[in-house]
XYZ file of N, CA, C and O in Angstrom:
608
model
N 0.820 -1.167 0.000
C 0.000 0.000 0.000
C 0.877 1.248 0.000
O 1.753 1.381 0.826
N 0.620 2.089 -0.911
C 1.413 3.312 -0.979
C 0.684 4.430 -0.256
O -0.539 4.537 -0.314
N 1.454 5.208 0.426
C 0.859 6.337 1.132
C 0.783 7.531 0.202
O 1.697 7.786 -0.576
N -0.346 8.187 0.326
C -0.493 9.404 -0.474
C 0.211 10.543 0.244
O 0.184 10.626 1.477
N 0.840 11.379 -0.492
C 1.526 12.500 0.156
C 0.510 13.437 0.817
O -0.568 13.683 0.280
N 0.859 13.874 2.001
C 0.005 14.816 2.726
C 0.116 16.189 2.078
O 1.216 16.623 1.741
N -1.022 16.844 1.889
C -0.932 18.187 1.312
C -0.219 19.127 2.290
O -0.463 19.079 3.491
N 0.652 19.897 1.745
C 1.398 20.841 2.575
C 0.552 22.104 2.734
O 0.185 22.743 1.757
N 0.255 22.431 3.978
C -0.576 23.596 4.267
C 0.338 24.783 4.537
O 1.056 24.814 5.526
N 0.321 25.722 3.651
C 1.097 26.939 3.874
C 0.184 27.978 4.494
O -0.914 28.244 3.982
N 0.618 28.514 5.608
C -0.240 29.516 6.250
C -0.329 30.774 5.396
O 0.634 31.160 4.747
N -1.503 31.338 5.411
C -1.667 32.582 4.655
C -0.960 33.707 5.391
O -0.614 33.593 6.567
N -0.790 34.784 4.704
C -0.122 35.929 5.309
C -0.940 36.475 6.486
O -0.403 36.988 7.442
N -2.254 36.318 6.408
C -3.118 36.846 7.458
C -3.047 36.025 8.736
O -3.352 36.523 9.809
N -2.672 34.764 8.640
C -2.604 33.950 9.842
C -1.449 34.358 10.734
O -1.396 33.984 11.901
N -0.527 35.130 10.200
C 0.595 35.594 11.016
C 0.206 36.752 11.929
O 0.905 37.051 12.872
N -0.856 37.424 11.607
C -1.310 38.553 12.404
C -2.441 38.099 13.307
O -3.315 37.346 12.903
N -2.414 38.569 14.527
C -3.494 38.246 15.459
C -4.585 39.289 15.285
O -4.324 40.481 15.279
N -5.780 38.828 15.155
C -6.905 39.749 15.051
C -7.329 40.123 16.447
O -7.416 39.302 17.331
N -7.599 41.374 16.646
C -8.019 41.840 17.956
C -6.824 42.322 18.765
O -5.691 42.338 18.321
N -7.110 42.690 19.980
C -6.071 43.203 20.860
C -5.185 42.064 21.350
O -5.657 40.954 21.544
N -3.921 42.350 21.545
C -3.046 41.307 22.059
C -3.424 40.960 23.497
O -3.925 41.795 24.239
N -3.184 39.749 23.851
C -3.490 39.299 25.201
C -2.408 39.805 26.154
O -1.218 39.639 25.894
N -2.827 40.449 27.232
C -1.873 40.917 28.234
C -2.297 40.374 29.583
O -3.463 40.020 29.787
N -1.381 40.368 30.502
C -1.693 39.867 31.838
C -2.565 40.878 32.579
O -2.601 42.069 32.233
N -3.235 40.411 33.597
C -4.082 41.286 34.400
C -3.239 42.354 35.096
O -3.675 43.498 35.237
N -2.027 42.001 35.497
C -1.131 42.957 36.136
C -0.821 44.125 35.191
O -0.911 45.297 35.576
N -0.497 43.830 33.935
C -0.207 44.881 32.948
C -1.466 45.680 32.620
O -1.403 46.896 32.451
N -2.600 44.993 32.507
C -3.874 45.677 32.241
C -4.158 46.685 33.347
O -4.497 47.839 33.087
N -4.008 46.253 34.603
C -4.251 47.150 35.734
C -3.251 48.297 35.761
O -3.606 49.424 36.107
N -2.000 48.029 35.380
C -0.998 49.089 35.352
C -1.333 50.120 34.281
O -1.254 51.333 34.525
N -1.727 49.666 33.095
C -2.119 50.609 32.036
C -3.320 51.444 32.460
O -3.365 52.655 32.225
N -4.301 50.801 33.084
C -5.477 51.529 33.563
C -5.093 52.521 34.654
O -5.580 53.656 34.669
N -4.209 52.122 35.559
C -3.761 53.015 36.630
C -3.027 54.226 36.056
O -3.213 55.352 36.536
N -2.216 54.014 35.028
C -1.514 55.141 34.396
C -2.525 56.073 33.729
O -2.422 57.303 33.848
N -3.513 55.506 33.037
C -4.537 56.341 32.389
C -5.290 57.167 33.425
O -5.445 58.376 33.275
N -5.755 56.509 34.478
C -6.519 57.209 35.505
C -5.637 58.192 36.279
O -6.062 59.314 36.580
N -4.419 57.773 36.602
C -3.555 58.591 37.444
C -2.873 59.732 36.730
O -2.670 60.793 37.313
N -2.525 59.555 35.468
C -1.784 60.597 34.753
C -2.714 61.457 33.898
O -2.778 62.667 34.056
N -3.456 60.824 33.013
C -4.259 61.572 32.039
C -5.439 62.278 32.698
O -5.655 63.474 32.489
N -6.191 61.547 33.506
C -7.402 62.141 34.061
C -7.147 63.061 35.249
O -8.028 63.806 35.651
N -5.947 63.037 35.809
C -5.625 63.918 36.934
C -4.707 65.062 36.532
O -4.052 65.663 37.383
N -4.669 65.367 35.258
C -3.783 66.411 34.769
C -4.049 67.760 35.459
O -3.117 68.461 35.852
N -5.292 68.108 35.644
C -5.642 69.365 36.315
C -5.162 69.399 37.755
O -4.725 70.442 38.260
N -5.211 68.250 38.411
C -4.716 68.156 39.784
C -3.218 68.431 39.831
O -2.735 69.150 40.710
N -2.487 67.888 38.870
C -1.039 68.103 38.844
C -0.700 69.557 38.529
O 0.299 70.082 39.038
N -1.522 70.201 37.717
C -1.308 71.634 37.472
C -1.461 72.426 38.766
O -0.689 73.345 39.034
N -2.460 72.080 39.571
C -2.665 72.771 40.859
C -1.511 72.494 41.811
O -1.058 73.397 42.517
N -1.040 71.259 41.851
C 0.113 70.923 42.704
C 1.310 71.776 42.299
O 1.996 72.353 43.141
N 1.553 71.862 40.999
C 2.689 72.643 40.498
C 2.501 74.131 40.808
O 3.465 74.833 41.147
N 1.274 74.603 40.717
C 0.988 76.015 40.965
C 1.198 76.379 42.429
O 1.706 77.452 42.740
N 0.837 75.494 43.349
C 0.868 75.832 44.768
C 2.085 75.299 45.520
O 2.189 75.488 46.721
N 2.995 74.621 44.833
C 4.174 74.109 45.522
C 5.096 75.259 45.924
O 5.267 76.213 45.165
N 5.680 75.175 47.108
C 6.617 76.230 47.512
C 7.995 76.058 46.866
O 8.843 76.927 46.990
N 8.189 74.945 46.174
C 9.497 74.649 45.576
C 9.606 75.231 44.179
O 8.622 75.488 43.513
N 10.848 75.367 43.737
C 11.138 75.858 42.395
C 12.124 74.898 41.736
O 12.875 74.212 42.409
N 12.116 74.867 40.414
C 13.114 74.116 39.653
C 13.036 72.615 39.841
O 11.964 72.007 39.736
N 14.193 72.019 40.165
C 14.313 70.570 40.268
C 13.449 70.024 41.410
O 12.831 68.967 41.280
N 13.389 70.753 42.520
C 12.573 70.294 43.658
C 11.095 70.241 43.282
O 10.393 69.314 43.656
N 10.614 71.241 42.561
C 9.207 71.259 42.134
C 8.925 70.104 41.182
O 7.899 69.439 41.294
N 9.848 69.862 40.251
C 9.692 68.750 39.315
C 9.732 67.419 40.060
O 8.938 66.517 39.774
N 10.630 67.287 41.018
C 10.711 66.067 41.826
C 9.437 65.810 42.607
O 8.966 64.668 42.690
N 8.883 66.882 43.193
C 7.621 66.730 43.925
C 6.509 66.288 42.992
O 5.708 65.403 43.335
N 6.456 66.862 41.812
C 5.428 66.499 40.840
C 5.572 65.051 40.387
O 4.577 64.306 40.331
N 6.784 64.624 40.100
C 7.019 63.235 39.687
C 6.666 62.276 40.819
O 6.019 61.241 40.596
N 7.051 62.616 42.037
C 6.718 61.761 43.183
C 5.217 61.670 43.385
O 4.681 60.588 43.676
N 4.517 62.787 43.212
C 3.061 62.787 43.349
C 2.417 61.890 42.303
O 1.528 61.096 42.619
N 2.867 61.994 41.061
C 2.332 61.154 39.990
C 2.575 59.685 40.309
O 1.671 58.845 40.185
N 3.790 59.350 40.732
C 4.110 57.952 41.042
C 3.275 57.406 42.195
O 2.810 56.262 42.140
N 3.070 58.210 43.216
C 2.258 57.762 44.357
C 0.809 57.541 43.928
O 0.183 56.534 44.299
N 0.269 58.441 43.140
C -1.127 58.302 42.715
C -1.292 57.104 41.782
O -2.239 56.323 41.934
N -0.390 56.926 40.840
C -0.474 55.762 39.941
C -0.322 54.473 40.744
O -1.052 53.506 40.520
N 0.601 54.455 41.709
C 0.777 53.264 42.547
C -0.472 52.984 43.379
O -0.871 51.817 43.534
N -1.108 54.023 43.900
C -2.336 53.830 44.685
C -3.457 53.279 43.801
O -4.185 52.357 44.213
N -3.606 53.834 42.602
C -4.602 53.296 41.669
C -4.294 51.840 41.336
O -5.183 50.998 41.294
N -3.029 51.539 41.086
C -2.657 50.171 40.722
C -2.951 49.210 41.868
O -3.476 48.112 41.644
N -2.642 49.605 43.083
C -2.943 48.759 44.240
C -4.446 48.528 44.369
O -4.893 47.390 44.556
N -5.216 49.586 44.233
C -6.670 49.462 44.299
C -7.201 48.549 43.193
O -8.051 47.683 43.441
N -6.688 48.718 41.993
C -7.134 47.881 40.878
C -6.719 46.424 41.061
O -7.457 45.514 40.674
N -5.555 46.190 41.643
C -5.136 44.817 41.903
C -6.085 44.135 42.894
O -6.327 42.943 42.819
N -6.620 44.887 43.828
C -7.584 44.327 44.782
C -8.955 44.107 44.149
O -9.630 43.132 44.442
N -9.373 45.034 43.295
C -10.749 45.000 42.774
C -10.919 44.214 41.485
O -11.988 43.674 41.232
N -9.908 44.219 40.637
C -10.050 43.595 39.320
C -9.608 42.133 39.339
O -8.521 41.812 39.792
N -10.479 41.309 38.808
C -10.177 39.909 38.564
C -10.366 39.698 37.075
O -10.979 40.501 36.393
N -9.875 38.606 36.566
C -9.940 38.375 35.118
C -11.382 38.482 34.610
O -11.623 38.997 33.541
N -12.341 38.019 35.361
C -13.733 37.997 34.893
C -14.415 39.361 34.968
O -15.403 39.595 34.285
N -13.933 40.294 35.794
C -14.614 41.589 35.909
C -13.733 42.770 35.511
O -14.150 43.918 35.646
N -12.528 42.515 35.024
C -11.583 43.602 34.767
C -12.102 44.599 33.733
O -11.989 45.807 33.930
N -12.672 44.117 32.640
C -13.147 45.036 31.596
C -14.337 45.849 32.076
O -14.446 47.038 31.761
N -15.212 45.225 32.838
C -16.377 45.955 33.367
C -15.919 47.036 34.335
O -16.357 48.196 34.246
N -15.031 46.681 35.260
C -14.540 47.660 36.231
C -13.758 48.776 35.531
O -13.901 49.948 35.883
N -12.941 48.415 34.547
C -12.182 49.428 33.808
C -13.134 50.395 33.108
O -12.911 51.607 33.122
N -14.191 49.866 32.512
C -15.173 50.728 31.837
C -15.822 51.695 32.813
O -15.964 52.888 32.525
N -16.193 51.194 33.979
C -16.816 52.053 34.994
C -15.840 53.135 35.445
O -16.193 54.321 35.515
N -14.588 52.741 35.734
C -13.593 53.719 36.176
C -13.311 54.763 35.104
O -13.151 55.948 35.411
N -13.238 54.355 33.852
C -12.940 55.304 32.776
C -14.097 56.280 32.577
O -13.884 57.483 32.424
N -15.327 55.789 32.594
C -16.487 56.671 32.403
C -16.630 57.635 33.584
O -16.722 58.857 33.398
N -16.648 57.105 34.795
C -16.817 57.968 35.977
C -15.627 58.922 36.105
O -15.804 60.124 36.332
N -14.416 58.392 35.944
C -13.225 59.238 36.048
C -13.154 60.285 34.954
O -12.788 61.428 35.206
N -13.514 59.895 33.730
C -13.459 60.836 32.616
C -14.415 62.003 32.777
O -14.026 63.156 32.597
N -15.656 61.704 33.135
C -16.624 62.793 33.295
C -16.358 63.598 34.567
O -16.537 64.816 34.576
N -15.899 62.942 35.625
C -15.531 63.681 36.841
C -14.379 64.635 36.544
O -14.393 65.784 36.979
N -13.382 64.139 35.814
C -12.240 64.986 35.472
C -12.671 66.174 34.610
O -12.146 67.277 34.766
N -13.633 65.948 33.716
C -14.118 67.061 32.897
C -14.707 68.157 33.779
O -14.376 69.331 33.638
N -15.594 67.778 34.695
C -16.252 68.787 35.512
C -15.292 69.448 36.496
O -15.406 70.639 36.773
N -14.327 68.717 36.995
C -13.330 69.308 37.888
C -12.413 70.249 37.116
O -12.152 71.374 37.544
N -11.896 69.798 35.962
C -10.934 70.604 35.201
C -11.576 71.767 34.455
O -10.994 72.838 34.360
N -12.760 71.560 33.895
C -13.371 72.594 33.062
C -14.241 73.564 33.839
O -14.252 74.754 33.546
N -14.982 73.054 34.793
C -15.935 73.897 35.503
C -15.500 74.232 36.923
O -16.186 74.970 37.618
N -14.392 73.667 37.377
C -13.901 73.954 38.721
C -14.751 73.354 39.827
O -14.721 73.833 40.956
N -15.481 72.304 39.509
C -16.352 71.668 40.489
C -15.505 70.870 41.471
O -14.579 70.164 41.091
N -15.817 70.983 42.745
C -15.211 70.134 43.768
C -16.235 69.050 44.073
O -17.373 69.345 44.445
N -15.841 67.811 43.905
C -16.791 66.714 44.069
C -16.899 66.355 45.545
O -15.934 65.899 46.160
N -18.081 66.618 46.086
C -18.395 66.326 47.488
C -19.685 65.520 47.515
O -20.375 65.413 46.493
N -20.039 64.966 48.661
C -21.332 64.258 48.743
C -22.519 65.149 48.351
O -23.471 64.688 47.733
N -22.449 66.443 48.679
C -23.523 67.359 48.286
C -23.604 67.507 46.769
O -24.694 67.579 46.199
N -22.441 67.549 46.100
C -22.430 67.651 44.636
C -23.001 66.391 43.998
O -23.701 66.458 42.992
N -22.690 65.235 44.557
C -23.227 63.979 44.021
C -24.740 63.943 44.193
O -25.471 63.562 43.280
N -25.230 64.387 45.348
C -26.686 64.447 45.565
C -27.317 65.434 44.593
O -28.370 65.151 44.008
N -26.698 66.572 44.387
C -27.196 67.564 43.437
C -27.247 66.989 42.025
O -28.191 67.209 41.279
N -26.208 66.223 41.657
C -26.166 65.610 40.331
C -27.334 64.636 40.151
O -27.958 64.587 39.094
N -27.630 63.859 41.183
C -28.718 62.886 41.085
C -30.088 63.551 41.016
O -31.051 62.942 40.547
N -30.188 64.787 41.452
C -31.463 65.502 41.435
C -31.571 66.485 40.272
O -32.511 67.264 40.204
N -30.627 66.442 39.345
C -30.618 67.364 38.213
C -31.696 66.980 37.209
O -31.916 65.813 36.924
N -32.375 67.982 36.670
C -33.390 67.712 35.652
C -32.795 67.884 34.253
O -31.649 68.302 34.079
N -33.590 67.566 33.248
C -33.126 67.565 31.862
C -32.693 68.961 31.411
O -31.706 69.106 30.688
N -33.370 70.000 31.833
C -33.033 71.359 31.446
C -31.632 71.729 31.917
O -30.847 72.307 31.169
N -31.283 71.373 33.154
C -29.953 71.675 33.679
C -28.876 70.880 32.944
O -27.780 71.373 32.722
N -29.201 69.653 32.573
C -28.239 68.828 31.840
C -27.967 69.437 30.471
O -26.823 69.490 30.022
N -29.020 69.918 29.806
C -28.850 70.554 28.490
C -27.942 71.775 28.573
O -27.198 72.074 27.653
N -28.005 72.494 29.682
C -27.152 73.674 29.851
C -25.674 73.314 29.966
O -24.804 74.138 29.691
N -25.369 72.095 30.382
C -23.981 71.668 30.551
C -23.342 71.187 29.254
O -22.119 71.110 29.153
N -24.153 70.845 28.259
C -23.604 70.336 26.995
C -22.870 71.435 26.263
O -23.339 72.553 26.128
N -21.691 71.099 25.785
C -20.887 72.044 25.015
C -20.005 71.247 24.062
O -19.860 70.034 24.186
N -19.405 71.946 23.127
C -18.489 71.294 22.190
C -17.273 70.750 22.941
O -16.743 69.695 22.603
N -16.863 71.450 23.993
C -15.726 70.984 24.796
C -16.049 69.658 25.487
O -15.197 68.770 25.539
N -17.267 69.508 26.002
C -17.675 68.241 26.625
C -17.688 67.116 25.598
O -17.255 65.995 25.885
N -18.144 67.405 24.398
C -18.194 66.382 23.345
C -16.779 65.954 22.953
O -16.495 64.762 22.832
N -15.876 66.908 22.801
C -14.489 66.577 22.458
C -13.833 65.795 23.601
O -13.168 64.776 23.380
N -14.020 66.264 24.826
C -13.455 65.589 26.004
C -13.971 64.151 26.078
O -13.193 63.211 26.277
N -15.281 64.002 25.933
C -15.888 62.666 26.019
C -15.357 61.748 24.928
O -15.083 60.572 25.180
N -15.207 62.282 23.732
C -14.728 61.471 22.622
C -13.292 61.016 22.846
O -12.970 59.836 22.668
N -12.429 61.927 23.259
C -11.000 61.610 23.383
C -10.659 60.873 24.675
O -9.798 59.990 24.670
N -11.278 61.231 25.774
C -10.848 60.690 27.072
C -11.799 59.665 27.674
O -11.467 59.077 28.707
N -12.963 59.460 27.072
C -13.881 58.441 27.588
C -14.182 57.401 26.526
O -13.959 56.205 26.726
N -14.670 57.835 25.381
C -15.094 56.884 24.357
C -13.900 56.198 23.697
O -13.903 54.977 23.501
N -12.859 56.959 23.351
C -11.692 56.358 22.675
C -11.031 55.252 23.490
O -10.730 54.192 22.951
N -10.798 55.442 24.799
C -10.189 54.332 25.549
C -11.097 53.112 25.677
O -10.618 52.005 25.875
N -12.397 53.316 25.569
C -13.338 52.188 25.685
C -13.553 51.464 24.365
O -14.030 50.332 24.357
N -13.204 52.114 23.266
C -13.486 51.550 21.947
C -12.477 50.478 21.582
O -11.277 50.685 21.738
N -12.980 49.361 21.053
C -12.038 48.386 20.514
C -11.461 48.945 19.223
O -12.015 49.851 18.619
N -10.368 48.378 18.786
C -9.733 48.869 17.560
C -10.728 48.877 16.480
O -11.110 49.508 15.726
């Protein structure tokens, strides 16, 4: 009995590329999220720190870098406690949406978020919400909330 030659399967060029986002560990996912939340969404906070620091030059820059590192580390620690493989994307989405819109109102409107402000927000009617809409809110939402949530 003669064996028939097995057909040689050459992979297509497309099989070399992975479709979708690359798989990363939960630790790296949480670190990326912590950097996004700690650096990008707290930019206004860092401007205030820089404005009110009594230091000048290298000391002021050192204080700012240390502040950024502490905040990113705190976010990362919190995310390591809260995020598990099964809920990481849901929690990240919640943090990005809440953080993004909170950062908009803090940075653009100078709002200080307190329990009274949260209660006021929950009691806001449609007319007041319409007054808050602006082109700046749409741009902010698109770049800092929707873009990070969007798949490629």
